[in-house]
Each structure stands twice: as C-alpha cells, then as structure tokens.
Amino acid sequence: MIPNLRSKLEALARESAGAGSPKGPALGGGASASDSPAAGGSCPSAAGPAGTPPGAPAAPADTPPAPGTCYVQEFFAQPGEWGKALGCTVPEAMNRPGLSRRTFEELCKQLKLAGGWTLEECLFFDTETTGLSLAAGTQIFLLGVGSFQGDRFRVAQYFVRNPAEEGDMLRRFQRDLAGRKALVSFNGRRYDLPLLESRMVLNRMQTGLDLPHLDLLLPARRIFKYRLGSCSLGNLEQRMLGTRRQGDVSGSAVPGRYFNYVNTGDFGLVEDILRHNLMDVLSMVHLLVRMEGMLESPLETAEALDLYGIGRSLAVTGDERERACYRASWRISPTACAGKSLSMTEKRRRNYGEAARLWEEMAERSMGGLMPYAELAKLCEHRTGELEKARHWTAEGLALARACGDERGEAAFLHRLSRLEKKLGR
C-alpha cells in the first residue's frame, strides 16, 4: 500500500511540475523576475508589478529555468528612497540603518531573547498563505524576506505558482538564513514561523529556524495598545507611521485571489498581493525604527498614552526610565492607568508622601475605582497611624463600592472598617 501511495504522489508531483510551465531564473546577483509567471499569464513589466515603488526588479532574463523553480522578484531601497517607497515621511534613521545596541538589548530582554546582534544581521520575513490555520493543508505561496546589504535594503519575494515550486522557495529561504543571527516578523511567532517549520518538515528539510525571533507585534502592543486599541500592522501604519496604502488588497481576500490565479493563470490577480507583501516587509523596518526612537528617547513622545505604554514596556526589564514615562504621561493628560502605575512605583520606592498625593488626586478626579481609597486607608492605618483618616478613606471606599455594586470590594472595606472601629474604641 505504501509503495503504491508513493508512486501516486510521484506521478502527481510530475504532473504538477508540468502544469503552469513555470519559468524564471534562479536568484542571482542582480534583480530578476521570471520570464513568464504562468502559462497563459502576463509577465510583469521591467518596473515590477503595477504600483510597485521605484527600485523594483530589472528586466526579465531570457533563459528559462528548470521546472520547479519559483518566481523571484527583488526590490532594493536606496538611502533617501524610503519615503518614496512607503509613500510617507519616515524617520531619518531609516536612511542610516543600525539601531543602538542599548535598544536592541532592551527589546531582547523584554522578549526574553539572547542579544548580541545588530540590525544588519537580522532577516525580516512575511508570508502569504492559502488560509489562516496551521494545518498541513495550509500552504505558503508567497514568501518575502528583507535584509540590509550595506546602505541598501533588499526584499526578495518568492512566489509559488504550483505545488512543485514550494521546495525551491524554501531552499531559497534557507540560503537567505545563512549568516543571520536573528529573525524579525510581525506576528510571525504564532503563525508565520510555525507554518514555515511545518512546510520544511513536510519537504524533508532541516529548518534551522531556532534563531532569536523579534516579533514586533509584542513590543508594539505594549507601547501602542492603550491609545490605538487594535495593533494590526494596517492600523499601526495609518496611525503611527503615517502610511496609507493606495489600492491595497485586504488580507482576507488574498487566498481567494491566489486560487483564482491558479485556475486562470492571470498574473494580474497576483500583482497586488506582491505589492501587499512588499509593503508589509518595508513597514516592519519602519515600525522597528520608530519604536527604537521611542525607547531610546521616550520623553520626546507627545502622546500621553504612548508614554504610558513605553513606561510599561520599560518596566518589563526594570528600566529606571519607567517612572519618568509615567510621570510625563500623568502630567500631559492624567489617566487612571498612569495614576495607578506612577503611584505604585512611588510606593515601591518608599516615596509614600508622593504616592498619597497621587491617590488623593485620583480620588478627587474619580479615577482608578476603589484602588486609591484602599491604598490611602492602608497607608494611614499601617504607615502613618492616622486611624481617623484611615476610617475616612475606608468609609469613602465603602460608599463607592456599594454604589458600583462591587460586592467583593464592599466586603473588603467592611472588614477594614470593623477593625478600625475596634482600634478607635468605638
């Protein structure tokens, strides 16, 4: 039964290799694209797919590759061209790549990664797939990888036109991994990387993916979720990076477009997907540089909730600048979250007077729920011995708990009030 199954699979592979008449040169030193994306399909112009930013692939090569070679497209961003490529204003740091060692180590500590690597040693990657699950039936049909080469940033896109080309795509990815010390993705830890590993295993390849993995979604959420809510790459692009994609294909429409391409051979269905993938890779670099600037000089951030998010991010590793971020956030626009974090930081540092002042201000502003009343009651009872003040704050907290219908809070304040009454001899 097994030999019969093997023969059927081999026959299917030969049949798939013939379908679509894949053409396209192996990836070489210069930018390249295949001679014909698919049988009956149109070939992209020398300037790349429609709407591709300047620096897109050179003219297609004349020599057709062997069957099973995936379609390859390259893009190079030169210094000073990032804004044109992304269609927005970008930080000056993107024209002189290389994040500070301090910030890289900070990000590594926050994500519990081993440090000791630089931006130039990273490989950025993003996939487009036939579905959103990690099941064996989900395939990667487009893989975009990016890396700095001197003062240029190179993005190579490997497009699979039929199943016989998947192995070639994965082998090219393996070659890109050579010499790299870290991976960078956006949500790749939970999705892209496990899927790549499973596809490599199914193709009987060694994965070699056990590198430090800087998943930008995690630090982005720590910093931006308090103001933005959604930290999807699209939302971050629009609201943090100032990028607005024109005519971009939605992620949910990508699988359907690819299946239509497989059925029709119309490469026009894929051009927008290639651009979408290219912009994802470029935006990861933009986002990383933007977060680097915010972590390196946090007090230059003008948004109160972003300052609070930076403080929370720095708190993961015990960075002393955490307190300054909370204080600046509270000064710009007092919020319950900033008040809680700043006051508890002052309490840990034994600055009880400053903590009490913050709790009193929060209570006056009706911020923080029951927390400021409970903290003031504990401080007065156990630290300063001001039992009458402790009773006052306990009664205030009890009234608020009853008004909010918080039974657990009410029980806690009643217990404290009973103890204080005994201490006061009432």
Coordinates of C-alpha atoms in Angstrom, one line a residue:
M1 CA 0.0 0.0 0.0
I2 CA 2.8 2.4 0.9
P3 CA 4.8 1.9 -2.4
N4 CA 1.5 2.4 -4.3
L5 CA 0.9 5.6 -2.4
R6 CA 4.5 6.8 -3.1
S7 CA 4.1 6.1 -6.9
K8 CA 0.8 8.1 -6.9
L9 CA 2.5 11.0 -5.1
E10 CA 5.4 11.0 -7.5
A11 CA 3.1 11.0 -10.5
L12 CA 1.1 13.9 -9.0
A13 CA 4.4 15.8 -8.5
R14 CA 5.4 15.3 -12.1
E15 CA 2.0 16.4 -13.3
S16 CA 2.1 19.5 -11.1
A17 CA 5.6 20.3 -12.3
G18 CA 4.3 20.3 -15.9
A19 CA 1.3 22.4 -15.2
G20 CA 1.8 26.2 -15.5
S21 CA 5.1 25.9 -17.4
P22 CA 7.0 27.6 -14.6
K23 CA 9.7 29.9 -15.9
G24 CA 12.1 32.3 -14.2
P25 CA 15.8 32.4 -13.5
A26 CA 17.3 31.3 -10.3
L27 CA 18.1 34.1 -7.9
G28 CA 21.4 35.6 -8.9
G29 CA 23.4 38.7 -8.1
G30 CA 21.0 41.3 -9.7
A31 CA 17.3 41.9 -9.6
S32 CA 15.3 39.4 -11.5
A33 CA 11.9 38.2 -12.4
S34 CA 10.7 35.1 -14.2
D35 CA 10.1 35.2 -18.0
S36 CA 6.5 34.1 -17.6
P37 CA 4.7 33.9 -14.3
A38 CA 2.4 31.1 -15.5
A39 CA 1.2 29.5 -18.7
G40 CA -1.2 32.0 -20.3
G41 CA -0.4 34.6 -17.7
S42 CA 1.1 38.0 -18.4
C43 CA 4.6 38.9 -17.4
P44 CA 5.2 41.9 -15.1
S45 CA 7.0 44.8 -16.7
A46 CA 10.6 45.6 -16.0
A47 CA 9.5 48.1 -13.5
G48 CA 7.7 45.5 -11.4
P49 CA 4.1 44.9 -10.6
A50 CA 1.6 47.7 -11.0
G51 CA 2.1 50.4 -8.4
T52 CA 5.5 48.9 -7.2
P53 CA 7.7 51.7 -5.7
P54 CA 10.9 52.8 -7.5
G55 CA 13.8 50.3 -7.3
A56 CA 11.7 47.3 -8.4
P57 CA 13.1 44.4 -10.5
A58 CA 15.1 44.7 -13.6
A59 CA 14.0 43.3 -17.0
P60 CA 13.3 39.6 -17.1
A61 CA 16.0 37.2 -18.0
D62 CA 15.9 35.3 -21.3
T63 CA 16.9 31.9 -20.1
P64 CA 14.0 29.8 -18.8
P65 CA 14.8 27.9 -15.5
A66 CA 14.3 24.3 -14.8
P67 CA 10.8 23.1 -13.9
G68 CA 10.1 23.6 -10.2
T69 CA 11.8 27.0 -9.9
C70 CA 9.6 29.5 -8.1
Y71 CA 9.1 33.0 -9.5
V72 CA 11.5 35.5 -8.0
Q73 CA 11.2 39.3 -7.7
E74 CA 13.6 41.7 -6.0
F75 CA 13.4 45.2 -4.7
F76 CA 16.2 47.5 -3.4
A77 CA 15.6 50.6 -1.4
Q78 CA 18.4 53.1 -1.6
P79 CA 19.3 55.7 1.1
G80 CA 16.8 58.5 0.9
E81 CA 14.2 56.4 -1.0
W82 CA 12.4 55.0 2.0
G83 CA 9.8 57.8 2.0
K84 CA 9.1 57.3 -1.8
A85 CA 8.9 53.5 -1.3
L86 CA 6.5 53.7 1.5
G87 CA 4.6 56.7 0.4
C88 CA 5.1 58.6 3.6
T89 CA 7.6 60.6 5.7
V90 CA 10.0 58.3 7.5
P91 CA 12.5 58.8 10.4
E92 CA 15.9 59.9 9.3
A93 CA 17.3 56.8 11.0
M94 CA 15.9 54.7 8.2
N95 CA 18.4 56.3 5.8
R96 CA 21.3 55.3 8.0
P97 CA 20.2 51.8 9.4
G98 CA 21.6 50.4 12.6
L99 CA 19.7 50.5 15.9
S100 CA 21.5 51.4 19.0
R101 CA 23.0 48.4 20.9
R102 CA 21.2 49.6 24.1
T103 CA 17.8 49.5 22.4
F104 CA 18.4 46.1 20.8
E105 CA 19.4 44.7 24.1
E106 CA 16.3 46.3 25.7
L107 CA 14.0 44.6 23.1
C108 CA 15.8 41.3 23.6
K109 CA 15.3 41.5 27.4
Q110 CA 11.7 42.3 27.0
L111 CA 11.1 39.3 24.8
K112 CA 13.4 37.1 26.8
L113 CA 15.8 36.7 23.8
A114 CA 19.5 36.3 23.7
G115 CA 21.0 39.5 22.4
G116 CA 24.3 40.3 20.8
W117 CA 23.2 41.0 17.3
T118 CA 22.6 44.1 15.1
L119 CA 20.0 45.2 12.6
E120 CA 22.3 44.3 9.7
E121 CA 22.3 40.7 11.0
C122 CA 18.5 40.3 11.0
L123 CA 16.3 38.7 8.4
F124 CA 12.8 40.2 8.1
F125 CA 10.2 37.9 6.7
D126 CA 6.5 37.8 5.9
T127 CA 4.3 35.1 4.3
E128 CA 1.1 35.0 2.3
T129 CA -0.8 31.7 2.6
T130 CA -3.8 29.8 1.4
G131 CA -5.5 30.0 4.8
L132 CA -5.2 31.1 8.4
S133 CA -4.8 27.8 10.1
L134 CA -1.6 25.9 10.8
A135 CA -3.0 22.6 9.5
A136 CA -1.0 20.6 6.9
G137 CA -3.3 21.8 4.2
T138 CA -2.3 25.4 4.5
Q139 CA 0.4 26.3 2.1
I140 CA 2.7 29.3 1.8
F141 CA 2.5 30.6 -1.8
L142 CA 4.5 33.9 -1.3
L143 CA 7.4 34.5 1.0
G144 CA 9.0 37.9 1.3
V145 CA 12.4 38.3 3.0
G146 CA 14.3 41.5 3.7
S147 CA 17.8 42.3 4.8
F148 CA 20.2 45.2 4.9
Q149 CA 23.1 45.0 2.4
G150 CA 25.4 47.9 3.2
D151 CA 23.3 51.0 2.9
R152 CA 20.6 49.3 0.9
F153 CA 17.6 47.3 2.0
R154 CA 16.9 44.2 -0.2
V155 CA 13.5 42.5 -0.4
A156 CA 13.3 39.2 -2.3
Q157 CA 9.9 37.7 -2.9
Y158 CA 9.5 34.0 -3.8
F159 CA 6.2 33.2 -5.4
V160 CA 4.9 29.6 -5.8
R161 CA 2.9 29.1 -9.0
N162 CA 2.2 25.4 -8.4
P163 CA 3.0 22.9 -5.6
A164 CA 6.2 21.7 -7.3
E165 CA 7.8 25.1 -6.7
E166 CA 7.4 25.0 -2.9
G167 CA 10.7 23.2 -2.3
D168 CA 12.6 25.8 -4.3
M169 CA 11.0 28.7 -2.3
L170 CA 12.0 27.0 1.0
R171 CA 15.6 26.3 -0.2
R172 CA 16.0 30.0 -1.2
F173 CA 14.8 31.0 2.3
Q174 CA 17.4 28.6 3.8
R175 CA 20.1 30.4 1.8
D176 CA 18.8 33.8 3.0
L177 CA 19.1 32.5 6.6
A178 CA 22.8 31.7 6.2
G179 CA 24.9 34.0 8.5
R180 CA 21.8 35.6 10.0
K181 CA 21.7 35.9 13.8
A182 CA 18.0 36.9 14.3
L183 CA 14.6 36.9 12.7
V184 CA 12.2 39.8 12.6
S185 CA 8.5 39.5 11.9
F186 CA 5.1 40.8 12.7
N187 CA 3.0 38.1 14.4
G188 CA 5.4 35.6 13.0
R189 CA 6.0 33.8 16.3
R190 CA 2.4 32.5 16.4
Y191 CA 1.8 32.0 12.7
D192 CA 4.5 32.5 10.0
L193 CA 7.3 30.7 11.7
P194 CA 5.4 27.6 12.8
L195 CA 4.0 27.3 9.3
L196 CA 7.4 27.7 7.7
E197 CA 8.8 25.0 10.0
S198 CA 5.9 22.6 9.2
R199 CA 6.3 23.1 5.4
M200 CA 10.1 22.5 5.7
V201 CA 9.5 19.3 7.6
L202 CA 7.0 18.1 5.0
N203 CA 9.6 18.8 2.4
R204 CA 12.2 16.8 4.4
M205 CA 14.4 19.8 5.0
Q206 CA 16.2 20.9 8.1
T207 CA 14.6 24.0 9.5
G208 CA 17.4 26.0 11.1
L209 CA 14.9 28.4 12.4
D210 CA 16.0 28.3 16.1
L211 CA 17.3 31.9 16.0
P212 CA 16.3 34.7 18.3
H213 CA 13.0 35.9 16.9
L214 CA 12.0 39.6 17.4
D215 CA 8.2 39.5 16.8
L216 CA 7.3 43.2 16.6
L217 CA 3.7 42.6 17.5
L218 CA 4.6 42.1 21.1
P219 CA 6.5 45.4 21.8
A220 CA 4.0 47.2 19.6
R221 CA 1.2 46.1 21.7
R222 CA 3.0 47.1 24.9
I223 CA 3.5 50.6 23.6
F224 CA 0.5 51.4 21.5
K225 CA -2.5 49.4 22.7
Y226 CA -3.6 51.9 25.3
R227 CA -4.1 54.6 22.7
L228 CA -4.8 52.6 19.5
G229 CA -6.6 49.5 20.8
S230 CA -6.0 47.4 17.6
C231 CA -2.4 46.9 16.9
S232 CA -2.8 45.3 13.5
L233 CA 0.0 46.3 11.1
G234 CA -2.5 48.2 9.0
N235 CA -3.7 50.3 11.9
L236 CA -0.1 50.9 13.1
E237 CA 0.8 52.1 9.6
Q238 CA -2.0 54.6 9.4
R239 CA -2.0 55.9 12.9
M240 CA 1.7 55.7 13.9
L241 CA 3.7 55.6 10.7
G242 CA 1.6 57.9 8.6
T243 CA 1.4 55.3 5.7
R244 CA -1.8 55.0 3.7
R245 CA -1.7 52.2 1.1
Q246 CA -3.5 53.0 -2.1
G247 CA -5.5 50.2 -3.7
D248 CA -4.1 47.6 -1.3
V249 CA -5.7 44.1 -1.3
S250 CA -7.1 43.1 2.1
G251 CA -5.5 40.1 3.9
S252 CA -8.8 38.2 3.8
A253 CA -9.0 38.5 0.0
V254 CA -5.5 37.1 -0.6
P255 CA -6.3 33.4 -0.6
G256 CA -9.2 33.8 -2.9
R257 CA -7.1 35.8 -5.4
Y258 CA -4.4 33.2 -5.4
F259 CA -6.9 30.3 -6.0
N260 CA -8.3 32.3 -8.9
Y261 CA -4.8 32.8 -10.3
V262 CA -4.2 29.1 -10.1
N263 CA -7.4 28.4 -12.0
T264 CA -6.9 31.1 -14.7
G265 CA -3.2 31.8 -14.9
D266 CA -4.0 35.5 -14.8
F267 CA -0.9 37.1 -13.1
G268 CA -2.8 40.3 -12.7
L269 CA -4.6 38.7 -9.8
V270 CA -1.3 38.4 -8.0
E271 CA 0.3 41.7 -8.6
D272 CA -1.5 43.4 -5.8
I273 CA -0.6 40.5 -3.5
L274 CA 3.1 41.0 -4.3
R275 CA 2.9 44.7 -3.5
H276 CA 1.0 44.0 -0.3
N277 CA 3.7 41.6 0.8
L278 CA 6.5 44.1 -0.1
M279 CA 4.8 46.8 1.9
D280 CA 4.4 44.5 4.9
V281 CA 8.2 43.8 4.9
L282 CA 9.1 47.5 4.5
S283 CA 6.6 48.6 7.2
M284 CA 8.3 46.2 9.6
V285 CA 11.5 48.1 9.2
H286 CA 9.8 51.4 9.6
L287 CA 7.9 50.2 12.7
L288 CA 11.1 48.9 14.3
V289 CA 13.0 52.1 13.7
R290 CA 10.1 54.1 15.1
M291 CA 9.9 52.1 18.2
E292 CA 13.6 52.3 18.6
G293 CA 13.4 56.0 18.6
M294 CA 10.7 56.0 21.2
L295 CA 12.5 53.6 23.5
E296 CA 15.8 55.5 23.1
S297 CA 14.3 58.9 23.8
P298 CA 10.9 58.2 25.4
L299 CA 10.3 61.7 26.8
E300 CA 10.2 63.2 23.3
T301 CA 6.9 61.3 22.8
A302 CA 4.0 63.7 22.9
E303 CA 1.1 61.3 23.3
A304 CA 0.2 60.6 27.0
L305 CA -1.0 57.1 26.4
D306 CA 2.0 56.2 24.3
L307 CA 4.3 57.5 27.1
Y308 CA 2.4 55.2 29.5
G309 CA 2.9 52.3 27.1
I310 CA 6.6 53.0 26.8
G311 CA 6.8 53.0 30.6
R312 CA 5.0 49.6 30.8
S313 CA 7.5 48.3 28.1
L314 CA 10.5 49.6 30.1
A315 CA 9.1 48.2 33.3
V316 CA 9.5 44.6 32.0
T317 CA 13.2 44.9 32.4
G318 CA 13.3 47.2 35.4
D319 CA 14.5 50.2 33.4
E320 CA 14.6 53.2 35.7
R321 CA 13.1 55.4 33.0
E322 CA 9.7 53.7 33.6
R323 CA 8.9 56.2 36.4
A324 CA 9.7 59.3 34.2
C325 CA 7.4 58.0 31.5
Y326 CA 4.5 57.5 33.9
R327 CA 5.1 61.0 35.4
A328 CA 5.2 62.6 31.9
S329 CA 2.1 60.8 30.9
W330 CA 0.2 61.9 34.0
R331 CA 1.4 65.5 33.5
I332 CA 0.3 65.7 29.9
S333 CA -3.1 64.1 30.4
P334 CA -4.0 62.4 33.7
T335 CA -5.4 58.9 33.2
A336 CA -6.3 56.1 35.7
C337 CA -3.7 53.8 34.2
A338 CA -0.9 56.3 34.5
G339 CA -2.0 57.3 38.0
K340 CA -2.1 53.7 39.2
S341 CA 1.3 52.8 37.7
L342 CA 3.0 56.0 38.9
S343 CA 1.6 55.9 42.4
M344 CA 2.5 52.2 42.9
T345 CA 6.0 52.9 41.5
E346 CA 6.4 55.7 44.2
K347 CA 5.1 53.3 46.8
R348 CA 7.7 50.7 45.8
R349 CA 10.4 53.4 46.1
R350 CA 9.0 54.3 49.6
N351 CA 8.0 57.7 48.4
Y352 CA 4.8 57.5 50.5
G353 CA 4.1 61.2 50.5
E354 CA 4.1 61.4 46.7
A355 CA 2.1 58.2 46.4
A356 CA -0.5 59.6 48.8
R357 CA -0.7 62.9 46.9
L358 CA -1.4 60.9 43.7
W359 CA -4.0 58.7 45.3
E360 CA -5.8 61.8 46.7
E361 CA -5.8 63.4 43.3
M362 CA -7.1 60.3 41.7
A363 CA -9.9 60.1 44.3
E364 CA -10.8 63.7 43.6
R365 CA -10.9 63.0 39.9
S366 CA -12.9 59.8 40.4
M367 CA -10.1 57.8 38.8
G368 CA -8.9 54.3 39.5
G369 CA -12.1 52.9 41.0
L370 CA -11.6 51.6 44.6
M371 CA -7.8 51.4 44.4
P372 CA -6.9 54.9 45.6
Y373 CA -9.3 54.6 48.6
A374 CA -7.9 51.2 49.6
E375 CA -4.3 52.4 49.3
L376 CA -4.9 55.6 51.3
A377 CA -6.7 53.6 54.0
K378 CA -3.8 51.1 54.2
L379 CA -1.2 53.9 54.3
C380 CA -2.9 55.8 57.1
E381 CA -3.6 52.7 59.2
H382 CA -0.3 50.9 58.8
R383 CA 2.3 53.6 57.9
T384 CA 1.3 56.9 59.5
G385 CA -1.0 55.6 62.2
E386 CA -3.7 58.1 61.3
L387 CA -6.6 56.0 62.2
E388 CA -9.3 58.7 61.8
K389 CA -8.0 59.4 58.3
A390 CA -7.9 55.6 57.6
R391 CA -11.5 55.4 58.7
H392 CA -12.5 58.3 56.5
W393 CA -11.0 56.8 53.4
T394 CA -12.4 53.4 54.2
A395 CA -15.9 54.9 54.5
E396 CA -15.5 56.7 51.2
G397 CA -14.4 53.5 49.5
L398 CA -17.3 51.6 51.1
A399 CA -19.8 54.1 49.7
L400 CA -18.3 53.8 46.2
A401 CA -18.2 50.0 46.3
R402 CA -21.9 50.0 47.3
A403 CA -22.8 52.5 44.5
C404 CA -20.9 50.4 41.9
G405 CA -22.4 47.1 43.2
D406 CA -18.9 45.7 43.9
E407 CA -19.7 43.0 46.5
R408 CA -16.1 41.9 47.0
G409 CA -14.9 45.5 47.4
E410 CA -17.8 46.2 49.8
A411 CA -16.8 43.2 51.9
A412 CA -13.1 44.2 52.0
F413 CA -14.0 47.7 53.1
L414 CA -16.5 46.5 55.7
H415 CA -13.8 44.2 57.2
R416 CA -11.3 47.1 57.4
L417 CA -13.9 49.4 58.9
S418 CA -14.8 46.9 61.6
R419 CA -11.1 46.6 62.5
L420 CA -10.6 50.3 62.6
E421 CA -13.7 50.8 64.8
K422 CA -12.2 48.4 67.3
K423 CA -8.8 50.2 67.2
L424 CA -10.6 53.5 67.8
G425 CA -12.6 52.0 70.7
R426 CA -16.0 52.6 69.1

